[in-house]
């Protein structure tokens, strides 16, 4: 008996809703889904800012990911890597930029700190950084080298710093 009552209520509800929808239908061929009509004069086409246009016209932007995972063979760093494993033998950021420029890229984004927390620049807030690697006698700075190479070859540089930091618990 209860099922019959529920089924009857649902049938009545669906029929009454359909009837109301038909009675409120607009004569126009365009649906308005019950929203008020917008006057044609108020309709505007959004236009990108000059900054957005500049970015869109670049067309090719390179994303560079280089860090401790290069030396661990892991896709995802855990944040507990020994910084001293970061030992680039012949780091040449100018070669990176020159290659990208010849390939048609107009901007390069360097991952300066990924989620494992390893910083490619000296950072006073963590020991998970290039300065704790013996590379270049603890004075290495991949981000600075990259920025200098970009300036020399007139490439737009950018940096990505992950907000997630799996090494955070080790911060001193």
Coordinates of C-alpha atoms in Angstrom, one line a residue:
X1 CA 0.0 0.0 0.0
X2 CA 2.9 2.4 0.9
X3 CA 4.6 1.7 -2.5
X4 CA 1.4 2.5 -4.3
X5 CA 1.1 5.8 -2.4
X6 CA 4.7 6.8 -3.2
X7 CA 4.4 5.8 -6.8
X8 CA 1.2 7.9 -7.1
X9 CA 2.8 10.9 -5.5
X10 CA 5.8 10.7 -7.8
X11 CA 3.5 10.4 -10.9
X12 CA 1.4 13.3 -9.8
X13 CA 4.6 15.4 -9.1
X14 CA 6.1 14.6 -12.5
X15 CA 2.9 15.4 -14.4
X16 CA 2.3 18.6 -12.5
X17 CA 5.9 19.8 -13.0
X18 CA 5.7 19.1 -16.7
X19 CA 2.5 21.0 -17.0
X20 CA 3.9 24.0 -15.2
X21 CA 7.0 23.9 -17.4
X22 CA 4.8 24.0 -20.5
X23 CA 2.7 26.8 -19.2
X24 CA 5.7 28.9 -18.5
X25 CA 7.4 28.2 -21.8
X26 CA 8.5 31.3 -23.8
X27 CA 7.4 31.8 -27.3
X28 CA 11.1 32.3 -28.3
X29 CA 13.0 29.4 -29.8
X30 CA 15.9 29.9 -27.4
X31 CA 15.6 28.3 -23.9
X32 CA 16.0 30.6 -20.9
X33 CA 15.8 27.9 -18.2
X34 CA 13.6 30.1 -16.0
X35 CA 16.3 32.9 -15.9
X36 CA 15.4 36.5 -16.6
X37 CA 16.2 37.8 -20.1
X38 CA 19.4 39.8 -20.6
X39 CA 19.0 42.9 -22.7
X40 CA 21.1 42.8 -25.9
X41 CA 22.8 46.1 -25.0
X42 CA 24.2 44.6 -21.7
X43 CA 25.8 41.6 -23.5
X44 CA 29.5 42.0 -23.8
X45 CA 32.2 39.8 -25.2
X46 CA 35.1 39.3 -22.7
X47 CA 38.4 40.5 -23.9
X48 CA 41.8 39.3 -22.7
X49 CA 44.1 41.9 -21.0
X50 CA 47.3 42.9 -22.6
X51 CA 49.2 40.6 -20.3
X52 CA 47.0 37.7 -21.2
X53 CA 47.5 38.4 -24.9
X54 CA 51.2 38.5 -24.5
X55 CA 51.2 35.1 -22.8
X56 CA 48.9 33.6 -25.4
X57 CA 51.0 34.8 -28.3
X58 CA 54.1 33.0 -26.9
X59 CA 52.5 29.7 -28.1
X60 CA 55.4 27.5 -26.9
X61 CA 56.5 27.4 -23.2
X62 CA 58.9 24.8 -21.8
X63 CA 58.5 23.3 -18.4
X64 CA 61.8 22.0 -17.0
X65 CA 61.9 19.5 -14.1
X66 CA 65.4 18.9 -12.7
X67 CA 66.2 18.0 -9.1
X68 CA 67.1 15.2 -6.8
X69 CA 64.8 12.8 -8.6
X70 CA 67.2 13.0 -11.5
X71 CA 69.6 11.1 -9.3
X72 CA 67.3 8.8 -7.5
X73 CA 65.5 7.3 -10.5
X74 CA 62.1 8.0 -8.8
X75 CA 59.2 9.8 -10.3
X76 CA 58.1 11.2 -7.0
X77 CA 60.5 12.4 -4.3
X78 CA 59.8 11.6 -0.7
X79 CA 61.5 14.6 0.8
X80 CA 64.0 12.5 2.7
X81 CA 66.7 12.4 0.0
X82 CA 70.2 13.3 1.0
X83 CA 70.9 16.7 -0.7
X84 CA 74.4 15.5 -1.4
X85 CA 73.2 13.2 -4.2
X86 CA 72.5 16.3 -6.2
X87 CA 75.8 16.5 -8.2
X88 CA 75.4 17.9 -11.7
X89 CA 78.7 17.2 -13.4
X90 CA 78.5 19.5 -16.4
X91 CA 75.5 21.7 -15.7
X92 CA 75.0 24.2 -18.5
X93 CA 71.8 26.2 -18.3
X94 CA 72.8 28.3 -21.3
X95 CA 72.7 25.1 -23.4
X96 CA 69.1 24.5 -22.1
X97 CA 68.0 28.0 -23.0
X98 CA 69.8 28.0 -26.4
X99 CA 68.2 24.6 -27.3
X100 CA 64.8 25.8 -26.3
X101 CA 65.2 29.1 -28.2
X102 CA 66.3 27.3 -31.4
X103 CA 63.2 25.0 -31.0
X104 CA 60.9 28.0 -31.0
X105 CA 60.1 28.3 -27.3
X106 CA 59.6 31.8 -26.0
X107 CA 59.4 31.1 -22.2
X108 CA 60.9 28.5 -19.9
X109 CA 59.5 27.5 -16.5
X110 CA 62.0 25.9 -14.1
X111 CA 60.7 23.8 -11.2
X112 CA 62.8 25.5 -8.5
X113 CA 61.2 23.5 -5.7
X114 CA 59.0 20.5 -6.3
X115 CA 56.8 18.6 -3.8
X116 CA 59.8 16.8 -2.3
X117 CA 60.9 20.2 -1.0
X118 CA 64.4 20.2 -2.6
X119 CA 65.3 23.7 -3.6
X120 CA 67.5 24.4 -6.6
X121 CA 68.5 27.7 -4.9
X122 CA 70.0 28.4 -1.4
X123 CA 67.2 28.7 1.1
X124 CA 67.7 29.7 4.7
X125 CA 64.5 27.9 5.8
X126 CA 65.4 24.3 4.9
X127 CA 68.4 22.0 4.7
X128 CA 66.9 20.3 1.7
X129 CA 68.6 22.5 -0.8
X130 CA 71.6 22.8 -3.1
X131 CA 73.6 24.6 -0.5
X132 CA 73.6 21.3 1.6
X133 CA 75.1 19.5 -1.4
X134 CA 78.8 19.6 -1.9
X135 CA 78.2 20.6 -5.5
X136 CA 80.1 23.8 -6.2
X137 CA 81.4 23.8 -2.7
X138 CA 77.9 24.4 -1.3
X139 CA 77.6 27.5 -3.4
X140 CA 75.5 26.1 -6.3
X141 CA 72.4 27.9 -7.4
X142 CA 70.6 26.4 -10.4
X143 CA 67.9 29.0 -10.4
X144 CA 70.3 31.9 -10.6
X145 CA 72.3 30.2 -13.4
X146 CA 69.0 29.6 -15.3
X147 CA 67.9 33.3 -14.8
X148 CA 71.3 34.5 -16.0
X149 CA 71.2 32.3 -19.1
X150 CA 67.7 33.4 -19.9
X151 CA 68.8 37.1 -19.6
X152 CA 71.8 36.5 -21.9
X153 CA 69.8 34.8 -24.6
X154 CA 66.6 37.0 -24.2
X155 CA 64.4 34.2 -23.0
X156 CA 61.5 34.8 -20.6
X157 CA 62.2 32.9 -17.4
X158 CA 59.6 31.7 -14.9
X159 CA 59.8 29.6 -11.8
X160 CA 57.5 27.0 -10.3
X161 CA 57.6 26.4 -6.5
X162 CA 55.3 23.7 -5.3
X163 CA 53.3 24.6 -2.2
X164 CA 53.4 21.0 -1.1
X165 CA 56.6 20.2 0.8
X166 CA 57.2 16.6 1.8
X167 CA 60.5 17.6 3.6
X168 CA 58.7 20.2 5.8
X169 CA 59.1 18.2 8.9
X170 CA 62.9 18.4 8.5
X171 CA 62.9 22.2 8.3
X172 CA 65.2 23.9 10.8

